[in-house]
PDB file of C-alpha atoms in Angstrom:
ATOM      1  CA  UNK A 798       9.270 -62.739   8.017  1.00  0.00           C
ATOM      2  CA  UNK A 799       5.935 -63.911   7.855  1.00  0.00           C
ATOM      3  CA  UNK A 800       2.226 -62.755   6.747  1.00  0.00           C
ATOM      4  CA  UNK A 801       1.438 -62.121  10.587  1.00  0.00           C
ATOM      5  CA  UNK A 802       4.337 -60.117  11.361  1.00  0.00           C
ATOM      6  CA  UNK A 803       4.008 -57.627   8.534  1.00  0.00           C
ATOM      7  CA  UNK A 804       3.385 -54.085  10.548  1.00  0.00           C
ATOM      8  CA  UNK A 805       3.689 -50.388   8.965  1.00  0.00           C
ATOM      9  CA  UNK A 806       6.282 -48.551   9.975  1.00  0.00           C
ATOM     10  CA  UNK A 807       6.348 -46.523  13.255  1.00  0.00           C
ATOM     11  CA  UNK A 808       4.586 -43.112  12.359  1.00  0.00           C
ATOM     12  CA  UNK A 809       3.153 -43.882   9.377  1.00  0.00           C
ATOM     13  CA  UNK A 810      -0.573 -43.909  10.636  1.00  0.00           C
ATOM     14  CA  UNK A 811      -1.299 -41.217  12.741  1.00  0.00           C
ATOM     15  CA  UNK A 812      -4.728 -41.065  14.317  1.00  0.00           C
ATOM     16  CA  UNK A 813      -6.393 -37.754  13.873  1.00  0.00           C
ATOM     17  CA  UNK A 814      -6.474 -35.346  17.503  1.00  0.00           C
ATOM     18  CA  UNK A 815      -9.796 -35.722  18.938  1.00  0.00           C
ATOM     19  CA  UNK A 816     -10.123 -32.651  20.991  1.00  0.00           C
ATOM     20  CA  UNK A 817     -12.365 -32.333  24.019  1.00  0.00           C
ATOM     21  CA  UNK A 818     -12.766 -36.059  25.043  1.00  0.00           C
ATOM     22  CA  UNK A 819     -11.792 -35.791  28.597  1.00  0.00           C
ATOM     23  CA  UNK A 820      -9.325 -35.622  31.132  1.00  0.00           C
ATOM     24  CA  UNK A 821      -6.920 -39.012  29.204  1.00  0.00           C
ATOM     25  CA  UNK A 822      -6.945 -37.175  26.300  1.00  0.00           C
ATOM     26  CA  UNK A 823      -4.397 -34.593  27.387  1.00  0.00           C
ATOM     27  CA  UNK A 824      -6.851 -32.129  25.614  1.00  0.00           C
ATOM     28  CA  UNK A 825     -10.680 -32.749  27.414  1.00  0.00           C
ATOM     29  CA  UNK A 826     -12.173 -29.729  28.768  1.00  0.00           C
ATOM     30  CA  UNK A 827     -10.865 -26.089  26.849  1.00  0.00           C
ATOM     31  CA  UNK A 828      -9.558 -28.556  24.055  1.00  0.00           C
ATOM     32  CA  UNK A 829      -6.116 -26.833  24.161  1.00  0.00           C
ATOM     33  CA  UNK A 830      -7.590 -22.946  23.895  1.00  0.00           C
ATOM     34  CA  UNK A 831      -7.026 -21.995  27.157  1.00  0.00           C
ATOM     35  CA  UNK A 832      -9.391 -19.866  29.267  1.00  0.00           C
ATOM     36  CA  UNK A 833     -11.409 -17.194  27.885  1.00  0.00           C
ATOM     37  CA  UNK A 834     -10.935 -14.556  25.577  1.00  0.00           C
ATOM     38  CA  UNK A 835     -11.418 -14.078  21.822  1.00  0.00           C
ATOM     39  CA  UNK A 836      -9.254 -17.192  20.925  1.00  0.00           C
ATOM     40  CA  UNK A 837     -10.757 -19.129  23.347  1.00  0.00           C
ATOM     41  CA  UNK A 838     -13.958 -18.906  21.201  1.00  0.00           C
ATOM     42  CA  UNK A 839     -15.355 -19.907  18.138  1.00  0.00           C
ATOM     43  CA  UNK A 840     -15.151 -17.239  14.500  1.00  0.00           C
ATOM     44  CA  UNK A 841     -11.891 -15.803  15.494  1.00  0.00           C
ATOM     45  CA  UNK A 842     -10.209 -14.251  12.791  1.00  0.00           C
ATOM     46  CA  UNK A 843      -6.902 -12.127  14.143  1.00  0.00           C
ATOM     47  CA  UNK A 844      -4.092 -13.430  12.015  1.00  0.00           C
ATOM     48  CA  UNK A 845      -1.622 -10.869  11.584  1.00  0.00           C
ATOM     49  CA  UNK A 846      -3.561  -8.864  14.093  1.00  0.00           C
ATOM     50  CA  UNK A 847      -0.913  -7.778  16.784  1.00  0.00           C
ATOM     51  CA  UNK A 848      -3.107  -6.376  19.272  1.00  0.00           C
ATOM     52  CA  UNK A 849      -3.222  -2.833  18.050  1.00  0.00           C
ATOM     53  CA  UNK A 850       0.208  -2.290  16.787  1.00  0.00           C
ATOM     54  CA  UNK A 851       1.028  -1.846  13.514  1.00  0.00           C
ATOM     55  CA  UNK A 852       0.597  -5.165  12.277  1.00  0.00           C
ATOM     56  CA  UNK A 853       4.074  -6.392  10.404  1.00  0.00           C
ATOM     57  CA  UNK A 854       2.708  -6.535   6.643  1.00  0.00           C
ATOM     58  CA  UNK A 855       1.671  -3.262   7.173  1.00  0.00           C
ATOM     59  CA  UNK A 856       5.025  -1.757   8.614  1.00  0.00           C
ATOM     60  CA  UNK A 857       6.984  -2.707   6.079  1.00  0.00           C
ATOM     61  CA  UNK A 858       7.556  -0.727   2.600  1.00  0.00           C
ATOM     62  CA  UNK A 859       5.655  -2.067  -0.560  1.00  0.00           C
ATOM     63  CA  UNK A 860       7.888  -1.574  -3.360  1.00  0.00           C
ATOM     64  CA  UNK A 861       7.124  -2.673  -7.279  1.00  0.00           C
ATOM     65  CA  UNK A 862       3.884  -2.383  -9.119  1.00  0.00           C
ATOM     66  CA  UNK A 863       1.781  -4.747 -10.951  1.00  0.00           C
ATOM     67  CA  UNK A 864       0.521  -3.525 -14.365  1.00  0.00           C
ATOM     68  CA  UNK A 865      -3.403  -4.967 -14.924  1.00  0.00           C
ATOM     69  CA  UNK A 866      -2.916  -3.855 -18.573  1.00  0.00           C
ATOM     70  CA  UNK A 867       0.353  -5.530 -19.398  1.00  0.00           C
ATOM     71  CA  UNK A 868       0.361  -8.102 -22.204  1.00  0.00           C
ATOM     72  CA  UNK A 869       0.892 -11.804 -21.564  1.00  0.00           C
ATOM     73  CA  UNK A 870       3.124 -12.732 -24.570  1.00  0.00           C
ATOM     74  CA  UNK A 871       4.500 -16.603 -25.114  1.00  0.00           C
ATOM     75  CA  UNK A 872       8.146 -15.423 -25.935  1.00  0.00           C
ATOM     76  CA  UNK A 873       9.683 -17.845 -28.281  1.00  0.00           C
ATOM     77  CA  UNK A 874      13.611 -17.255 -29.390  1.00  0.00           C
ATOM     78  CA  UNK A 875      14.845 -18.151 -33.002  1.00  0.00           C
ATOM     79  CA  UNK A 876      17.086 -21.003 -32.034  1.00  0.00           C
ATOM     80  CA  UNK A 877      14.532 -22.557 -30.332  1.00  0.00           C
ATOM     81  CA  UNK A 878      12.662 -22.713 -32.938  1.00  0.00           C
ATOM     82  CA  UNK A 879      15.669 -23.684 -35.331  1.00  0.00           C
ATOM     83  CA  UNK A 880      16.226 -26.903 -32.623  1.00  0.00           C
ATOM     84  CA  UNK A 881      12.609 -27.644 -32.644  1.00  0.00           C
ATOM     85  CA  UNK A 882      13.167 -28.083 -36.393  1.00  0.00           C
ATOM     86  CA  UNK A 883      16.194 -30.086 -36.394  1.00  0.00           C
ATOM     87  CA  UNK A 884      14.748 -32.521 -33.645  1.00  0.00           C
ATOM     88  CA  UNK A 885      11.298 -32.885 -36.412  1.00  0.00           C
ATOM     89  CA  UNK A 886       8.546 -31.305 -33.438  1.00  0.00           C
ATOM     90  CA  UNK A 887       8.181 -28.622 -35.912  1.00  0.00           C
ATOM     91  CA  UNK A 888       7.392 -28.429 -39.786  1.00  0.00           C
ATOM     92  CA  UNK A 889       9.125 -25.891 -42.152  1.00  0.00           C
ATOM     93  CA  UNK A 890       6.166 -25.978 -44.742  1.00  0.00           C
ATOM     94  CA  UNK A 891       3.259 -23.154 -43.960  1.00  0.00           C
ATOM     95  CA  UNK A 892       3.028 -20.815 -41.705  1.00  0.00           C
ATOM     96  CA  UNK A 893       3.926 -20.943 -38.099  1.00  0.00           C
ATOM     97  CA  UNK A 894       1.614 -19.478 -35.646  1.00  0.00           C
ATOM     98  CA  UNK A 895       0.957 -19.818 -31.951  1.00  0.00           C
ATOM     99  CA  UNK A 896      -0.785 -23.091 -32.654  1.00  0.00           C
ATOM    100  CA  UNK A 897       1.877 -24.846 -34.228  1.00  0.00           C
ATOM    101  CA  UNK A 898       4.085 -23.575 -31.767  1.00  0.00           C
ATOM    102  CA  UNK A 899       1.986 -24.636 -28.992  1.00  0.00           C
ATOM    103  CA  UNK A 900       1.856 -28.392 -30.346  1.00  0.00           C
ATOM    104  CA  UNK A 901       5.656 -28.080 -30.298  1.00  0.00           C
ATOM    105  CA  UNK A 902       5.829 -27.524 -27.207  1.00  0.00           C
ATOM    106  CA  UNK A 903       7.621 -24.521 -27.452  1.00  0.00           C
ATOM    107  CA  UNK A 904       4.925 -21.425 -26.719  1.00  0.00           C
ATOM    108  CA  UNK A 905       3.843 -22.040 -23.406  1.00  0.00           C
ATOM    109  CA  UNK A 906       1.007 -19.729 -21.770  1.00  0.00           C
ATOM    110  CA  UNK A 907       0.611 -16.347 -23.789  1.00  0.00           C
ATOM    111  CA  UNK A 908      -2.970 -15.772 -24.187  1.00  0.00           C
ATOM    112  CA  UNK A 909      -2.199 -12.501 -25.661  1.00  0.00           C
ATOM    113  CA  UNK A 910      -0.191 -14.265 -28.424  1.00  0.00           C
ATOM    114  CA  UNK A 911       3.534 -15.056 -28.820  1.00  0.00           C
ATOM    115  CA  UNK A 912       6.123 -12.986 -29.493  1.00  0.00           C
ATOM    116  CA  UNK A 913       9.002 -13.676 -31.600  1.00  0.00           C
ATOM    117  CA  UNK A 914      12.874 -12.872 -29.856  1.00  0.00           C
ATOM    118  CA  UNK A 915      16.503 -12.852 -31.746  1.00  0.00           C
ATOM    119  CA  UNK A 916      18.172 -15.200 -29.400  1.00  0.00           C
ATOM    120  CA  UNK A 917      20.251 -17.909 -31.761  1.00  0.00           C
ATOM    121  CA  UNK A 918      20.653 -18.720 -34.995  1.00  0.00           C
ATOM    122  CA  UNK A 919      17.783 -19.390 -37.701  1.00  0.00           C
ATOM    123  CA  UNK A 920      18.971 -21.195 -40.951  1.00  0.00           C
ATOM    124  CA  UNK A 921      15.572 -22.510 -41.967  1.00  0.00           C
ATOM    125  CA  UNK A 922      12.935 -20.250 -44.701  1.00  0.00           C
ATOM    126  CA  UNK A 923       9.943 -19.891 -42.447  1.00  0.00           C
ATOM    127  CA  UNK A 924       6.907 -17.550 -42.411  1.00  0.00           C
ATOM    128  CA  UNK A 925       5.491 -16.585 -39.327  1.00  0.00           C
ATOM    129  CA  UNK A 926       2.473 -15.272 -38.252  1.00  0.00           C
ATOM    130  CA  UNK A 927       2.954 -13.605 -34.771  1.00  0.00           C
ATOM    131  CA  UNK A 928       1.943 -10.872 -32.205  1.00  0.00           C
ATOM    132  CA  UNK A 929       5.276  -9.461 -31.725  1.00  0.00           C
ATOM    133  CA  UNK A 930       8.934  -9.555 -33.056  1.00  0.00           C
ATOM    134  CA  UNK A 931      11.906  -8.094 -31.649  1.00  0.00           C
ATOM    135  CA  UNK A 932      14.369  -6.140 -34.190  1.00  0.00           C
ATOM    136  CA  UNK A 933      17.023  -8.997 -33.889  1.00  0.00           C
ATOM    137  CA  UNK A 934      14.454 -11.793 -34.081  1.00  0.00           C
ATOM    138  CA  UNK A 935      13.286  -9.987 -37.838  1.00  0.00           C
ATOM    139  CA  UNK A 936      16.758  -9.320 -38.424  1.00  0.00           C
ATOM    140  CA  UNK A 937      17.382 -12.929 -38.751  1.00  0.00           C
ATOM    141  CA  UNK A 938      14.251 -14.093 -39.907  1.00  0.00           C
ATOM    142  CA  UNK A 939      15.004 -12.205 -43.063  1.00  0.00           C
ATOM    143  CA  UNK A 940      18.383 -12.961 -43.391  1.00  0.00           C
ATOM    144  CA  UNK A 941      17.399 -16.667 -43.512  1.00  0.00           C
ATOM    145  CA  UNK A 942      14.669 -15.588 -46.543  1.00  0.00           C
ATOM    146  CA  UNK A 943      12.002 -15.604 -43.836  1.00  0.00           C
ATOM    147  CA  UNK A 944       9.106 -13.638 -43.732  1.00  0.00           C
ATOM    148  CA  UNK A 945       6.997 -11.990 -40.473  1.00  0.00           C
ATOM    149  CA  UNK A 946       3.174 -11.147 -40.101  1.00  0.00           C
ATOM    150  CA  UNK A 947       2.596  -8.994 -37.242  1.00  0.00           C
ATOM    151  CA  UNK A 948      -1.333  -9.706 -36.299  1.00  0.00           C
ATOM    152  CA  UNK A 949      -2.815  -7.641 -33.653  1.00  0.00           C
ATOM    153  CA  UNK A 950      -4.859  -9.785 -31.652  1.00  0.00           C
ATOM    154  CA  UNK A 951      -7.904  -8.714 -29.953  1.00  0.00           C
ATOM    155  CA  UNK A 952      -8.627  -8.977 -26.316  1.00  0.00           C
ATOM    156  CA  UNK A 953     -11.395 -11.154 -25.249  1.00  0.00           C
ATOM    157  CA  UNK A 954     -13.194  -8.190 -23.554  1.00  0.00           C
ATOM    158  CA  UNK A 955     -12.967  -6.218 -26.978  1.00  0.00           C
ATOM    159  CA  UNK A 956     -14.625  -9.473 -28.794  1.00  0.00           C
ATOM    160  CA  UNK A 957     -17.271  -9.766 -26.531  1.00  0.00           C
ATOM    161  CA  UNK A 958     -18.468  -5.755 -26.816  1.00  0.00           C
ATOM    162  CA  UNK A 959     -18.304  -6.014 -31.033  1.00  0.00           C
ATOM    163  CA  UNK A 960     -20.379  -8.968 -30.376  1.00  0.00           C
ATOM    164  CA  UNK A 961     -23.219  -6.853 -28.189  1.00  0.00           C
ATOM    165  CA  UNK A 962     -22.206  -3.800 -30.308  1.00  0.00           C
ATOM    166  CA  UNK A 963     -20.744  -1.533 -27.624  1.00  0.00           C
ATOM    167  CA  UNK A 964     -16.882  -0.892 -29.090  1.00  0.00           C
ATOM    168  CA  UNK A 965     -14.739   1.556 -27.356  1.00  0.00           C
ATOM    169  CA  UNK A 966     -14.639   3.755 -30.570  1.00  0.00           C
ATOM    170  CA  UNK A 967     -18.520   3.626 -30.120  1.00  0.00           C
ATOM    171  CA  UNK A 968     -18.907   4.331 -26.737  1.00  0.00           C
ATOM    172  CA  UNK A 969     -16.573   7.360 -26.835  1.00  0.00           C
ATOM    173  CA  UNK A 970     -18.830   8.667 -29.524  1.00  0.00           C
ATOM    174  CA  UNK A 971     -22.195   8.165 -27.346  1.00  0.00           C
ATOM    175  CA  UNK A 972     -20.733   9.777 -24.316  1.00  0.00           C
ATOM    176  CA  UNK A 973     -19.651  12.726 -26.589  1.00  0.00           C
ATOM    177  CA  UNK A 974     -22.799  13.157 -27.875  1.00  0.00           C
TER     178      UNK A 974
END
């Protein structure tokens, strides 16, 4: 093999279709639309549209509903945490909150805080500081001499109308009055 002789593969540069540049092209003229019609011109927007029958998406039955209210919670179980530990990503000493769990590598996501669940075994003393805890999850907790803060945390929306002033609490009372 030499310098002059070194070609890319077959395929593996394909030139971009230049529509409506004549007759060679094999797509001059109507540029592959066809004649006429809607598609044939330009700002057509019919996709799903299926020409005045019920379009598919809309024939079939929706099922499920998607709660705008529900909590986004970084669930966390026990023996994670008691592996994290054991493998040194985690220290035993102070509290452990969704920070430290974060830089662990364990709390992915959550932005409404993490909540603590009972699956494994904990043998390690820990305090933790979280936004949730199952009954198992406390159970052993405190059976390893552990101790749980519940914190409620605040959504942003809620921080940012104390901030101008307007609380829910507050605007209940001006529209009662």
């Amino acid at each position: 093999m030499k310098l002059n002789e070194i070609r890319d593969n077959p395929g593996a540069r394909k030139s971009r279709v230049r529509v409506g540049r004549g007759i060679g092209s094999g797509l001059g003229k109507t540029a592959g639309r066809g004649q006429k019609g809607q598609t044939s011109r330009s700002g057509v927007s019919i996709y799903g549209f299926e020409g005045g029958q019920m379009p598919l998406h809309m024939r079939i039955p929706k099922r499920g509903f998607n709660n705008p209210f529900a909590k986004d919670y970084a669930e966390v179980n026990v023996g994670a945490i008691q592996k994290a530990l054991d493998a040194g990503k985690l220290s035993s000493d102070g509290t452990i909150d969704h920070a430290a769990l974060k830089a662990a590598g364990l709390a992915r996501g959550g932005k409404d805080g993490v909540r603590l669940l009972g699956k494994g075994a904990i043998k390690a003393k820990l305090a933790f500081r979280v936004a949730g805890v199952s009954a198992g999850a406390r159970q052993a907790v405190e059976a390893a001499g552990g101790s749980i803060e519940v914190i409620e945390v605040v959504p942003a929306s809620e921080k940012a109308a104390a901030k101008k002033g307007t609380t829910r609490a507050a605007a209940k009372k001006k529209a009662k009055a």
